PDB file of C-alpha atoms in Angstrom:
ATOM      1  CA  UNK V   1      63.024  68.746  27.610  1.00 51.00           C
ATOM      2  CA  UNK V   2      63.688  69.384  23.706  1.00 55.00           C
ATOM      3  CA  UNK V   3      61.856  71.938  21.760  1.00 53.00           C
ATOM      4  CA  UNK V   4      61.216  71.966  18.093  1.00 53.00           C
ATOM      5  CA  UNK V   5      60.383  75.096  16.131  1.00 54.00           C
ATOM      6  CA  UNK V   6      58.693  74.854  12.663  1.00 53.00           C
ATOM      7  CA  UNK V   7      60.011  76.992   9.859  1.00 53.00           C
ATOM      8  CA  UNK V   8      57.964  79.643   8.240  1.00 48.00           C
ATOM      9  CA  UNK V   9      57.668  77.652   5.073  1.00 52.00           C
ATOM     10  CA  UNK V  10      55.488  75.060   6.967  1.00 47.00           C
ATOM     11  CA  UNK V  11      52.851  77.532   7.601  1.00 46.00           C
ATOM     12  CA  UNK V  12      50.572  76.433   4.792  1.00 50.00           C
ATOM     13  CA  UNK V  13      50.885  72.822   6.114  1.00 51.00           C
ATOM     14  CA  UNK V  14      50.465  73.823   9.839  1.00 48.00           C
ATOM     15  CA  UNK V  15      47.228  72.896  11.366  1.00 51.00           C
ATOM     16  CA  UNK V  16      44.763  75.665  12.391  1.00 51.00           C
ATOM     17  CA  UNK V  17      45.212  74.980  16.215  1.00 48.00           C
ATOM     18  CA  UNK V  18      49.013  76.126  15.760  1.00 50.00           C
ATOM     19  CA  UNK V  19      47.935  79.484  14.298  1.00 50.00           C
ATOM     20  CA  UNK V  20      47.392  82.300  16.798  1.00 53.00           C
ATOM     21  CA  UNK V  21      46.030  85.395  15.117  1.00 51.00           C
ATOM     22  CA  UNK V  22      47.840  88.620  16.268  1.00 50.00           C
ATOM     23  CA  UNK V  23      46.294  92.119  16.724  1.00 49.00           C
ATOM     24  CA  UNK V  24      46.790  93.222  13.249  1.00 51.00           C
ATOM     25  CA  UNK V  25      44.678  90.215  12.035  1.00 53.00           C
ATOM     26  CA  UNK V  26      47.440  88.222  10.468  1.00 52.00           C
ATOM     27  CA  UNK V  27      48.134  84.748  11.768  1.00 52.00           C
ATOM     28  CA  UNK V  28      51.578  84.304  13.511  1.00 52.00           C
ATOM     29  CA  UNK V  29      53.413  80.803  13.981  1.00 50.00           C
ATOM     30  CA  UNK V  30      53.603  80.076  17.614  1.00 53.00           C
ATOM     31  CA  UNK V  31      56.434  77.331  18.400  1.00 51.00           C
ATOM     32  CA  UNK V  32      55.271  73.925  19.064  1.00 48.00           C
ATOM     33  CA  UNK V  33      56.742  72.092  22.023  1.00 52.00           C
ATOM     34  CA  UNK V  34      56.668  68.289  21.974  1.00 45.00           C
ATOM     35  CA  UNK V  35      57.790  66.302  24.958  1.00 47.00           C
ATOM     36  CA  UNK V  36      59.861  63.460  24.391  1.00 48.00           C
ATOM     37  CA  UNK V  37      59.161  60.267  25.824  1.00 47.00           C
ATOM     38  CA  UNK V  38      61.209  59.350  28.760  1.00 48.00           C
ATOM     39  CA  UNK V  39      61.374  56.804  31.565  1.00 49.00           C
ATOM     40  CA  UNK V  40      61.281  59.501  34.048  1.00 48.00           C
ATOM     41  CA  UNK V  41      58.184  61.299  32.793  1.00 48.00           C
ATOM     42  CA  UNK V  42      56.424  57.672  32.510  1.00 52.00           C
ATOM     43  CA  UNK V  43      57.537  57.075  36.204  1.00 49.00           C
ATOM     44  CA  UNK V  44      56.233  60.545  37.274  1.00 52.00           C
ATOM     45  CA  UNK V  45      52.642  59.894  35.648  1.00 55.00           C
ATOM     46  CA  UNK V  46      50.046  58.479  38.383  1.00 58.00           C
ATOM     47  CA  UNK V  47      48.824  55.115  37.720  1.00 58.00           C
ATOM     48  CA  UNK V  48      45.013  54.718  36.946  1.00 60.00           C
ATOM     49  CA  UNK V  49      42.958  53.525  39.727  1.00 60.00           C
ATOM     50  CA  UNK V  50      41.518  50.098  39.231  1.00 64.00           C
ATOM     51  CA  UNK V  51      38.201  49.206  40.720  1.00 67.00           C
ATOM     52  CA  UNK V  52      37.741  45.302  41.416  1.00 68.00           C
ATOM     53  CA  UNK V  53      35.038  43.692  39.507  1.00 71.00           C
ATOM     54  CA  UNK V  54      32.158  42.400  41.734  1.00 66.00           C
ATOM     55  CA  UNK V  55      31.741  38.380  41.850  1.00 69.00           C
ATOM     56  CA  UNK V  56      29.017  37.012  39.554  1.00 66.00           C
ATOM     57  CA  UNK V  57      25.963  35.810  41.487  1.00 68.00           C
ATOM     58  CA  UNK V  58      23.557  33.349  39.379  1.00 64.00           C
ATOM     59  CA  UNK V  59      20.030  34.517  39.936  1.00 63.00           C
ATOM     60  CA  UNK V  60      17.769  32.028  41.385  1.00 66.00           C
ATOM     61  CA  UNK V  61      14.719  30.801  39.334  1.00 62.00           C
ATOM     62  CA  UNK V  62      11.696  30.442  41.493  1.00 60.00           C
ATOM     63  CA  UNK V  63       9.077  28.283  39.722  1.00 56.00           C
ATOM     64  CA  UNK V  64       5.629  29.352  39.815  1.00 54.00           C
ATOM     65  CA  UNK V  65       2.471  27.166  39.756  1.00 52.00           C
ATOM     66  CA  UNK V  66       0.813  29.437  37.134  1.00 53.00           C
ATOM     67  CA  UNK V  67       3.119  29.782  34.012  1.00 50.00           C
ATOM     68  CA  UNK V  68       2.816  32.999  31.982  1.00 49.00           C
ATOM     69  CA  UNK V  69       0.194  32.800  29.087  1.00 47.00           C
ATOM     70  CA  UNK V  70       2.735  33.668  26.398  1.00 44.00           C
ATOM     71  CA  UNK V  71       6.401  32.947  26.488  1.00 45.00           C
ATOM     72  CA  UNK V  72       8.475  35.561  24.375  1.00 44.00           C
ATOM     73  CA  UNK V  73      12.062  35.725  23.281  1.00 44.00           C
ATOM     74  CA  UNK V  74      12.969  37.988  26.310  1.00 45.00           C
ATOM     75  CA  UNK V  75      12.333  35.051  28.783  1.00 44.00           C
ATOM     76  CA  UNK V  76      14.510  32.782  27.007  1.00 46.00           C
ATOM     77  CA  UNK V  77      17.338  30.849  28.907  1.00 49.00           C
ATOM     78  CA  UNK V  78      20.907  32.644  28.345  1.00 49.00           C
ATOM     79  CA  UNK V  79      22.701  30.951  25.769  1.00 48.00           C
ATOM     80  CA  UNK V  80      19.781  29.291  24.081  1.00 48.00           C
ATOM     81  CA  UNK V  81      19.007  29.874  20.314  1.00 50.00           C
ATOM     82  CA  UNK V  82      16.585  32.332  19.329  1.00 49.00           C
ATOM     83  CA  UNK V  83      12.921  31.191  19.306  1.00 47.00           C
ATOM     84  CA  UNK V  84      13.689  28.449  21.709  1.00 46.00           C
ATOM     85  CA  UNK V  85      12.791  28.293  25.287  1.00 46.00           C
ATOM     86  CA  UNK V  86      12.458  25.778  28.059  1.00 48.00           C
ATOM     87  CA  UNK V  87       9.292  25.315  29.990  1.00 48.00           C
ATOM     88  CA  UNK V  88       8.928  22.749  32.759  1.00 53.00           C
ATOM     89  CA  UNK V  89       5.327  21.532  33.531  1.00 51.00           C
ATOM     90  CA  UNK V  90       4.720  22.088  37.291  1.00 52.00           C
ATOM     91  CA  UNK V  91       1.119  20.981  37.367  1.00 52.00           C
ATOM     92  CA  UNK V  92      -1.715  19.341  35.311  1.00 48.00           C
ATOM     93  CA  UNK V  93      -2.758  22.776  34.297  1.00 51.00           C
ATOM     94  CA  UNK V  94       0.540  23.664  32.784  1.00 55.00           C
ATOM     95  CA  UNK V  95      -0.248  20.921  30.186  1.00 51.00           C
ATOM     96  CA  UNK V  96      -4.249  20.917  29.860  1.00 54.00           C
ATOM     97  CA  UNK V  97      -6.235  23.305  31.896  1.00 55.00           C
ATOM     98  CA  UNK V  98      -9.252  20.893  31.560  1.00 54.00           C
ATOM     99  CA  UNK V  99      -7.560  18.280  33.633  1.00 53.00           C
ATOM    100  CA  UNK V 100      -7.811  18.548  37.673  1.00 56.00           C
ATOM    101  CA  UNK V 101      -4.622  19.502  39.493  1.00 58.00           C
ATOM    102  CA  UNK V 102      -2.697  16.879  41.135  1.00 55.00           C
ATOM    103  CA  UNK V 103      -2.595  16.958  45.123  1.00 56.00           C
ATOM    104  CA  UNK V 104       0.416  18.574  46.509  1.00 58.00           C
ATOM    105  CA  UNK V 105       3.322  16.339  47.671  1.00 53.00           C
ATOM    106  CA  UNK V 106       4.150  16.033  51.418  1.00 53.00           C
ATOM    107  CA  UNK V 107       6.754  18.357  52.695  1.00 53.00           C
ATOM    108  CA  UNK V 108       9.994  17.132  54.098  1.00 50.00           C
ATOM    109  CA  UNK V 109       9.526  18.876  57.382  1.00 50.00           C
ATOM    110  CA  UNK V 110       6.530  16.745  57.907  1.00 48.00           C
ATOM    111  CA  UNK V 111       6.676  13.574  59.991  1.00 48.00           C
ATOM    112  CA  UNK V 112       7.785  10.435  58.129  1.00 51.00           C
ATOM    113  CA  UNK V 113       4.161   8.943  58.568  1.00 50.00           C
ATOM    114  CA  UNK V 114       2.311   9.825  55.504  1.00 47.00           C
ATOM    115  CA  UNK V 115      -1.472   9.705  55.497  1.00 50.00           C
ATOM    116  CA  UNK V 116      -2.699   7.881  52.339  1.00 47.00           C
ATOM    117  CA  UNK V 117      -4.572  11.144  50.961  1.00 48.00           C
ATOM    118  CA  UNK V 118      -1.512  12.980  50.657  1.00 48.00           C
ATOM    119  CA  UNK V 119      -0.530  10.654  47.578  1.00 49.00           C
ATOM    120  CA  UNK V 120      -1.575  11.553  44.050  1.00 50.00           C
ATOM    121  CA  UNK V 121      -4.638   9.633  42.887  1.00 53.00           C
ATOM    122  CA  UNK V 122      -4.208   7.126  40.258  1.00 52.00           C
ATOM    123  CA  UNK V 123      -6.738   8.633  38.098  1.00 52.00           C
ATOM    124  CA  UNK V 124      -5.120  12.189  38.310  1.00 48.00           C
ATOM    125  CA  UNK V 125      -1.718  10.601  37.619  1.00 50.00           C
ATOM    126  CA  UNK V 126      -2.713   8.771  34.553  1.00 54.00           C
ATOM    127  CA  UNK V 127      -4.495  11.824  33.266  1.00 50.00           C
ATOM    128  CA  UNK V 128      -1.303  13.822  33.960  1.00 43.00           C
ATOM    129  CA  UNK V 129       0.874  11.219  32.108  1.00 44.00           C
ATOM    130  CA  UNK V 130      -1.604  10.839  29.080  1.00 46.00           C
ATOM    131  CA  UNK V 131      -1.483  14.827  28.681  1.00 42.00           C
ATOM    132  CA  UNK V 132       2.384  14.983  28.698  1.00 39.00           C
ATOM    133  CA  UNK V 133       3.279  12.088  26.526  1.00 46.00           C
ATOM    134  CA  UNK V 134       1.879  11.218  23.348  1.00 41.00           C
ATOM    135  CA  UNK V 135       2.763   8.124  21.375  1.00 42.00           C
ATOM    136  CA  UNK V 136       2.411   8.252  17.693  1.00 42.00           C
ATOM    137  CA  UNK V 137       0.611   5.430  16.112  1.00 43.00           C
ATOM    138  CA  UNK V 138       2.852   2.498  15.239  1.00 44.00           C
ATOM    139  CA  UNK V 139       2.606  -1.088  14.164  1.00 41.00           C
ATOM    140  CA  UNK V 140       2.290  -2.036  17.684  1.00 42.00           C
ATOM    141  CA  UNK V 141      -0.491   0.146  19.000  1.00 45.00           C
ATOM    142  CA  UNK V 142      -2.693  -0.054  15.839  1.00 45.00           C
ATOM    143  CA  UNK V 143      -3.099   1.521  12.400  1.00 51.00           C
ATOM    144  CA  UNK V 144      -3.864   5.067  13.362  1.00 48.00           C
ATOM    145  CA  UNK V 145      -7.764   4.957  12.766  1.00 56.00           C
ATOM    146  CA  UNK V 146      -8.480   2.975  16.109  1.00 61.00           C
ATOM    147  CA  UNK V 147      -5.828   3.350  18.691  1.00 59.00           C
ATOM    148  CA  UNK V 148      -4.887  -0.216  20.085  1.00 67.00           C
ATOM    149  CA  UNK V 149      -6.066  -1.990  16.840  1.00 83.00           C
ATOM    150  CA  UNK V 150      -4.073  -4.698  15.160  1.00 87.00           C
ATOM    151  CA  UNK V 151      -2.354  -3.613  11.965  1.00 88.00           C
ATOM    152  CA  UNK V 152      -3.047  -6.800  10.152  1.00 87.00           C
ATOM    153  CA  UNK V 153      -0.699  -5.750   7.172  1.00 86.00           C
ATOM    154  CA  UNK V 154       2.248  -6.683   9.185  1.00 88.00           C
ATOM    155  CA  UNK V 155       1.250  -8.125  12.453  1.00 88.00           C
ATOM    156  CA  UNK V 156       1.463 -11.947  13.297  1.00 90.00           C
ATOM    157  CA  UNK V 157      -0.701 -11.511  16.394  1.00 91.00           C
ATOM    158  CA  UNK V 158      -1.938 -14.886  18.026  1.00 88.00           C
ATOM    159  CA  UNK V 159       0.190 -17.020  15.842  1.00 90.00           C
ATOM    160  CA  UNK V 160       0.332 -20.656  17.359  1.00 87.00           C
ATOM    161  CA  UNK V 161      -0.955 -19.162  20.831  1.00 87.00           C
ATOM    162  CA  UNK V 162      -3.581 -22.130  21.403  1.00 89.00           C
ATOM    163  CA  UNK V 163      -4.794 -24.842  19.117  1.00 90.00           C
ATOM    164  CA  UNK V 164      -8.598 -25.187  18.010  1.00 92.00           C
ATOM    165  CA  UNK V 165     -11.151 -26.956  19.797  1.00 94.00           C
ATOM    166  CA  UNK V 166     -11.555 -30.956  18.692  1.00 94.00           C
ATOM    167  CA  UNK V 167     -14.843 -30.285  17.216  1.00 95.00           C
ATOM    168  CA  UNK V 168     -13.501 -27.410  15.104  1.00 95.00           C
ATOM    169  CA  UNK V 169     -10.332 -29.607  14.105  1.00 95.00           C
ATOM    170  CA  UNK V 170     -12.663 -32.368  13.021  1.00 96.00           C
ATOM    171  CA  UNK V 171     -14.363 -30.271  10.834  1.00 96.00           C
ATOM    172  CA  UNK V 172     -11.223 -28.691   9.161  1.00 95.00           C
ATOM    173  CA  UNK V 173      -9.506 -32.074   8.643  1.00 95.00           C
ATOM    174  CA  UNK V 174     -12.349 -34.095   7.406  1.00 95.00           C
ATOM    175  CA  UNK V 175     -11.724 -36.176   4.387  1.00 94.00           C
ATOM    176  CA  UNK V 176     -12.716 -34.810   1.155  1.00 93.00           C
ATOM    177  CA  UNK V 177     -15.768 -35.805  -0.656  1.00 93.00           C
ATOM    178  CA  UNK V 178     -14.508 -37.009  -4.147  1.00 91.00           C
ATOM    179  CA  UNK V 179     -17.721 -35.595  -5.658  1.00 93.00           C
ATOM    180  CA  UNK V 180     -16.393 -32.089  -4.764  1.00 94.00           C
ATOM    181  CA  UNK V 181     -13.052 -32.272  -6.423  1.00 95.00           C
ATOM    182  CA  UNK V 182     -12.631 -31.060  -9.861  1.00 95.00           C
ATOM    183  CA  UNK V 183      -9.844 -31.537 -12.530  1.00 95.00           C
ATOM    184  CA  UNK V 184      -8.650 -28.816 -14.905  1.00 93.00           C
ATOM    185  CA  UNK V 185      -7.987 -29.808 -18.525  1.00 92.00           C
ATOM    186  CA  UNK V 186      -4.210 -29.964 -17.923  1.00 92.00           C
ATOM    187  CA  UNK V 187      -4.738 -32.665 -15.303  1.00 93.00           C
ATOM    188  CA  UNK V 188      -4.473 -30.632 -12.100  1.00 94.00           C
ATOM    189  CA  UNK V 189      -6.970 -31.450  -9.374  1.00 95.00           C
ATOM    190  CA  UNK V 190      -8.485 -28.631  -7.345  1.00 95.00           C
ATOM    191  CA  UNK V 191     -11.336 -27.775  -4.875  1.00 95.00           C
ATOM    192  CA  UNK V 192     -13.476 -24.978  -5.829  1.00 94.00           C
ATOM    193  CA  UNK V 193     -12.878 -21.715  -3.892  1.00 93.00           C
ATOM    194  CA  UNK V 194     -16.272 -21.714  -2.622  1.00 95.00           C
ATOM    195  CA  UNK V 195     -15.913 -25.220  -1.054  1.00 96.00           C
ATOM    196  CA  UNK V 196     -13.234 -23.536   1.168  1.00 96.00           C
ATOM    197  CA  UNK V 197     -15.566 -20.814   2.376  1.00 96.00           C
ATOM    198  CA  UNK V 198     -18.221 -23.263   3.271  1.00 96.00           C
ATOM    199  CA  UNK V 199     -15.648 -25.338   5.223  1.00 97.00           C
ATOM    200  CA  UNK V 200     -14.457 -22.387   7.101  1.00 96.00           C
ATOM    201  CA  UNK V 201     -18.079 -20.819   7.874  1.00 96.00           C
ATOM    202  CA  UNK V 202     -18.993 -24.289   9.214  1.00 96.00           C
ATOM    203  CA  UNK V 203     -16.021 -24.348  11.332  1.00 96.00           C
ATOM    204  CA  UNK V 204     -15.871 -20.847  12.790  1.00 95.00           C
ATOM    205  CA  UNK V 205     -19.305 -19.278  11.735  1.00 94.00           C
ATOM    206  CA  UNK V 206     -19.841 -16.712   9.019  1.00 94.00           C
ATOM    207  CA  UNK V 207     -17.785 -13.234  10.172  1.00 93.00           C
ATOM    208  CA  UNK V 208     -15.398 -15.513  12.496  1.00 94.00           C
ATOM    209  CA  UNK V 209     -12.669 -15.481   9.906  1.00 96.00           C
ATOM    210  CA  UNK V 210     -11.376 -13.206   6.934  1.00 95.00           C
ATOM    211  CA  UNK V 211      -8.584 -12.356   4.616  1.00 95.00           C
ATOM    212  CA  UNK V 212      -6.457  -9.319   5.507  1.00 95.00           C
ATOM    213  CA  UNK V 213      -4.433  -7.958   2.483  1.00 95.00           C
ATOM    214  CA  UNK V 214      -0.481  -7.885   3.240  1.00 93.00           C
ATOM    215  CA  UNK V 215       0.324  -5.702   0.486  1.00 91.00           C
ATOM    216  CA  UNK V 216      -0.801  -3.877  -2.804  1.00 93.00           C
ATOM    217  CA  UNK V 217      -2.055  -5.688  -5.901  1.00 94.00           C
ATOM    218  CA  UNK V 218       0.851  -6.236  -8.243  1.00 94.00           C
ATOM    219  CA  UNK V 219      -0.276  -6.298 -11.880  1.00 95.00           C
ATOM    220  CA  UNK V 220       2.214  -7.777 -14.310  1.00 93.00           C
ATOM    221  CA  UNK V 221       2.054  -8.134 -18.038  1.00 91.00           C
ATOM    222  CA  UNK V 222      -0.155 -11.290 -17.862  1.00 93.00           C
ATOM    223  CA  UNK V 223      -0.893 -11.832 -14.138  1.00 96.00           C
ATOM    224  CA  UNK V 224      -1.922 -10.239 -11.049  1.00 96.00           C
ATOM    225  CA  UNK V 225      -0.453 -11.115  -7.617  1.00 96.00           C
ATOM    226  CA  UNK V 226      -1.265  -9.887  -4.030  1.00 96.00           C
ATOM    227  CA  UNK V 227      -0.341 -11.355  -0.542  1.00 96.00           C
ATOM    228  CA  UNK V 228      -3.348 -12.316   1.913  1.00 97.00           C
ATOM    229  CA  UNK V 229      -3.218 -13.406   5.703  1.00 96.00           C
ATOM    230  CA  UNK V 230      -6.086 -15.666   7.093  1.00 96.00           C
ATOM    231  CA  UNK V 231      -7.184 -14.349  10.244  1.00 95.00           C
ATOM    232  CA  UNK V 232      -9.535 -16.358  12.520  1.00 95.00           C
ATOM    233  CA  UNK V 233     -11.579 -14.734  15.698  1.00 93.00           C
ATOM    234  CA  UNK V 234      -8.681 -12.156  15.939  1.00 92.00           C
ATOM    235  CA  UNK V 235      -5.766 -14.555  15.396  1.00 93.00           C
ATOM    236  CA  UNK V 236      -3.175 -14.834  12.602  1.00 95.00           C
ATOM    237  CA  UNK V 237      -3.454 -18.115  11.245  1.00 94.00           C
ATOM    238  CA  UNK V 238      -1.739 -18.380   7.745  1.00 95.00           C
ATOM    239  CA  UNK V 239      -0.293 -16.278   5.000  1.00 95.00           C
ATOM    240  CA  UNK V 240      -0.038 -16.913   1.341  1.00 95.00           C
ATOM    241  CA  UNK V 241       0.293 -14.974  -1.987  1.00 96.00           C
ATOM    242  CA  UNK V 242      -2.475 -15.444  -4.620  1.00 96.00           C
ATOM    243  CA  UNK V 243      -2.294 -15.213  -8.502  1.00 96.00           C
ATOM    244  CA  UNK V 244      -4.502 -15.004 -11.438  1.00 96.00           C
ATOM    245  CA  UNK V 245      -4.080 -14.667 -15.030  1.00 95.00           C
ATOM    246  CA  UNK V 246      -5.856 -11.843 -17.130  1.00 94.00           C
ATOM    247  CA  UNK V 247      -6.131 -11.022 -20.782  1.00 92.00           C
ATOM    248  CA  UNK V 248      -7.080  -7.303 -20.983  1.00 91.00           C
ATOM    249  CA  UNK V 249      -7.179  -4.273 -18.635  1.00 90.00           C
ATOM    250  CA  UNK V 250     -11.057  -4.756 -18.332  1.00 91.00           C
ATOM    251  CA  UNK V 251     -10.641  -8.055 -16.565  1.00 93.00           C
ATOM    252  CA  UNK V 252      -8.026  -6.894 -13.993  1.00 94.00           C
ATOM    253  CA  UNK V 253     -10.850  -6.554 -11.202  1.00 94.00           C
ATOM    254  CA  UNK V 254     -12.104 -10.077 -11.819  1.00 95.00           C
ATOM    255  CA  UNK V 255      -8.443 -11.197 -11.851  1.00 95.00           C
ATOM    256  CA  UNK V 256      -7.843  -9.499  -8.550  1.00 95.00           C
ATOM    257  CA  UNK V 257     -10.854 -11.431  -6.968  1.00 95.00           C
ATOM    258  CA  UNK V 258      -9.669 -14.651  -8.523  1.00 95.00           C
ATOM    259  CA  UNK V 259      -6.148 -13.835  -7.002  1.00 96.00           C
ATOM    260  CA  UNK V 260      -7.793 -13.502  -3.577  1.00 96.00           C
ATOM    261  CA  UNK V 261      -9.651 -16.983  -3.731  1.00 95.00           C
ATOM    262  CA  UNK V 262      -6.223 -18.499  -4.940  1.00 95.00           C
ATOM    263  CA  UNK V 263      -4.608 -17.143  -1.692  1.00 96.00           C
ATOM    264  CA  UNK V 264      -7.552 -18.421   0.273  1.00 96.00           C
ATOM    265  CA  UNK V 265      -7.145 -21.994  -0.825  1.00 95.00           C
ATOM    266  CA  UNK V 266      -3.199 -21.826  -0.138  1.00 95.00           C
ATOM    267  CA  UNK V 267      -3.902 -20.641   3.343  1.00 95.00           C
ATOM    268  CA  UNK V 268      -6.388 -23.202   4.142  1.00 95.00           C
ATOM    269  CA  UNK V 269      -3.600 -25.708   3.481  1.00 93.00           C
ATOM    270  CA  UNK V 270      -2.026 -25.021   6.662  1.00 93.00           C
ATOM    271  CA  UNK V 271      -5.416 -25.634   8.609  1.00 94.00           C
ATOM    272  CA  UNK V 272      -5.445 -29.302   6.883  1.00 94.00           C
ATOM    273  CA  UNK V 273      -8.379 -28.418   4.732  1.00 95.00           C
ATOM    274  CA  UNK V 274      -8.271 -30.363   1.514  1.00 94.00           C
ATOM    275  CA  UNK V 275      -4.818 -31.735   2.263  1.00 93.00           C
ATOM    276  CA  UNK V 276      -5.467 -34.704   0.118  1.00 94.00           C
ATOM    277  CA  UNK V 277      -4.845 -32.261  -2.903  1.00 94.00           C
ATOM    278  CA  UNK V 278      -1.152 -32.228  -2.106  1.00 92.00           C
ATOM    279  CA  UNK V 279      -0.843 -36.024  -1.775  1.00 94.00           C
ATOM    280  CA  UNK V 280       0.612 -37.834  -4.887  1.00 94.00           C
ATOM    281  CA  UNK V 281      -0.911 -41.237  -3.973  1.00 96.00           C
ATOM    282  CA  UNK V 282      -4.530 -39.551  -3.668  1.00 95.00           C
ATOM    283  CA  UNK V 283      -4.004 -37.661  -6.859  1.00 95.00           C
ATOM    284  CA  UNK V 284      -2.982 -40.747  -9.005  1.00 95.00           C
ATOM    285  CA  UNK V 285      -5.917 -42.919  -7.678  1.00 95.00           C
ATOM    286  CA  UNK V 286      -8.503 -39.913  -7.984  1.00 95.00           C
ATOM    287  CA  UNK V 287      -7.556 -39.680 -11.587  1.00 95.00           C
ATOM    288  CA  UNK V 288      -7.549 -43.280 -12.094  1.00 94.00           C
ATOM    289  CA  UNK V 289     -11.107 -43.927 -10.515  1.00 94.00           C
ATOM    290  CA  UNK V 290     -12.919 -40.581 -11.376  1.00 94.00           C
ATOM    291  CA  UNK V 291     -11.258 -38.917 -14.627  1.00 95.00           C
ATOM    292  CA  UNK V 292     -10.399 -39.828 -18.177  1.00 94.00           C
ATOM    293  CA  UNK V 293      -8.502 -38.339 -21.034  1.00 92.00           C
ATOM    294  CA  UNK V 294     -10.290 -37.269 -24.343  1.00 92.00           C
ATOM    295  CA  UNK V 295      -9.403 -36.064 -27.629  1.00 92.00           C
ATOM    296  CA  UNK V 296     -11.182 -32.978 -28.185  1.00 93.00           C
ATOM    297  CA  UNK V 297     -10.993 -30.240 -31.021  1.00 91.00           C
ATOM    298  CA  UNK V 298     -11.110 -26.379 -30.467  1.00 90.00           C
ATOM    299  CA  UNK V 299     -14.503 -25.004 -31.794  1.00 88.00           C
ATOM    300  CA  UNK V 300     -12.605 -21.723 -33.071  1.00 90.00           C
ATOM    301  CA  UNK V 301      -9.107 -22.819 -34.188  1.00 89.00           C
ATOM    302  CA  UNK V 302     -10.032 -26.460 -35.127  1.00 88.00           C
ATOM    303  CA  UNK V 303      -6.755 -27.620 -33.258  1.00 91.00           C
ATOM    304  CA  UNK V 304      -7.137 -31.173 -31.597  1.00 91.00           C
ATOM    305  CA  UNK V 305      -5.413 -32.012 -28.306  1.00 92.00           C
ATOM    306  CA  UNK V 306      -6.000 -34.425 -25.281  1.00 92.00           C
ATOM    307  CA  UNK V 307      -7.628 -32.881 -22.207  1.00 92.00           C
ATOM    308  CA  UNK V 308      -8.712 -34.337 -18.648  1.00 94.00           C
ATOM    309  CA  UNK V 309     -12.189 -34.510 -17.633  1.00 94.00           C
ATOM    310  CA  UNK V 310     -14.340 -36.377 -14.872  1.00 95.00           C
ATOM    311  CA  UNK V 311     -16.151 -39.348 -16.176  1.00 93.00           C
ATOM    312  CA  UNK V 312     -19.375 -37.914 -15.401  1.00 91.00           C
ATOM    313  CA  UNK V 313     -18.997 -34.739 -17.206  1.00 90.00           C
ATOM    314  CA  UNK V 314     -18.619 -33.804 -20.992  1.00 89.00           C
ATOM    315  CA  UNK V 315     -15.797 -31.352 -22.371  1.00 89.00           C
ATOM    316  CA  UNK V 316     -16.915 -27.649 -21.904  1.00 87.00           C
ATOM    317  CA  UNK V 317     -16.680 -24.780 -24.316  1.00 87.00           C
ATOM    318  CA  UNK V 318     -14.551 -24.080 -26.272  1.00 87.00           C
ATOM    319  CA  UNK V 319     -13.742 -27.783 -27.092  1.00 86.00           C
ATOM    320  CA  UNK V 320     -15.821 -30.481 -28.349  1.00 88.00           C
ATOM    321  CA  UNK V 321     -15.244 -34.286 -28.940  1.00 88.00           C
ATOM    322  CA  UNK V 322     -12.898 -34.857 -31.897  1.00 85.00           C
ATOM    323  CA  UNK V 323     -14.673 -36.668 -34.752  1.00 77.00           C
ATOM    324  CA  UNK V 324     -12.947 -40.331 -35.115  1.00 67.00           C
ATOM    325  CA  UNK V 325     -11.143 -40.713 -38.521  1.00 54.00           C
ATOM    326  CA  UNK V 326     -12.958 -42.589 -41.248  1.00 46.00           C
ATOM    327  CA  UNK V 327     -16.444 -41.984 -39.379  1.00 43.00           C
TER     328      UNK V 327
END
């Protein structure tokens, strides 16, 4: 082995471990011997002893019928995220303590013949499923306030399932009484909305029908619109959008009611009520026999124009019969 001796001038830089104080109290430099690396020295060094690692055995988890009252992060499954845990319901009491427990299932060691008493009762099974599963309100199971109710804002429940009785159909499709038909100043014949309601009450009874809104009220610059569905005895019958004009913001509620009545008259068209009003031949004959055209004068603006009225009625305000020229 080679030895190396540090010079005296390296005394200031030598570490304290190399200085050996003498009897006189002054430190003396001791020779530092460093062993050079060699293959022989490495071969002579004994190899460290290795201890084999024991095989990992996954711990077996035994489910208990009574789960802990509180589950902390210490009971988390290895590899799961912080704050998350896995909990398997083993009995009805794991989900809701107020529910009765389910009967225990028959063991595999028992005979093949199983008594009927060993099966879970239908009542307990249904309660367990109801406790574990929860279905949020949707369009198919109600509108949220009453589970199982039909949401008429989107549903078409009962559409074309069965026809009405012949007695009801006879009332709905009865011919119009010409005394009930009115005409607007612009020549459009119509049936007053109250007449539609009377026909529906006669056919289905008061409370046996109704209008369900299918959307919000849309307010335009001069008109309001809204879509409605006609429901009869819990069945969807027809759908239509009503409209009505308004002149100021104060009259919007009144226009909304007129919009509803307009939608009702359009829905009744699908039931055959007042179908003559959409027949051009009937309209021409009605105007020829029951109506007339008159020259009238606007009371405020003094403008003259022609309007349609029934022969048995006079012009209504703000119109009055125009005076003849030269009279």
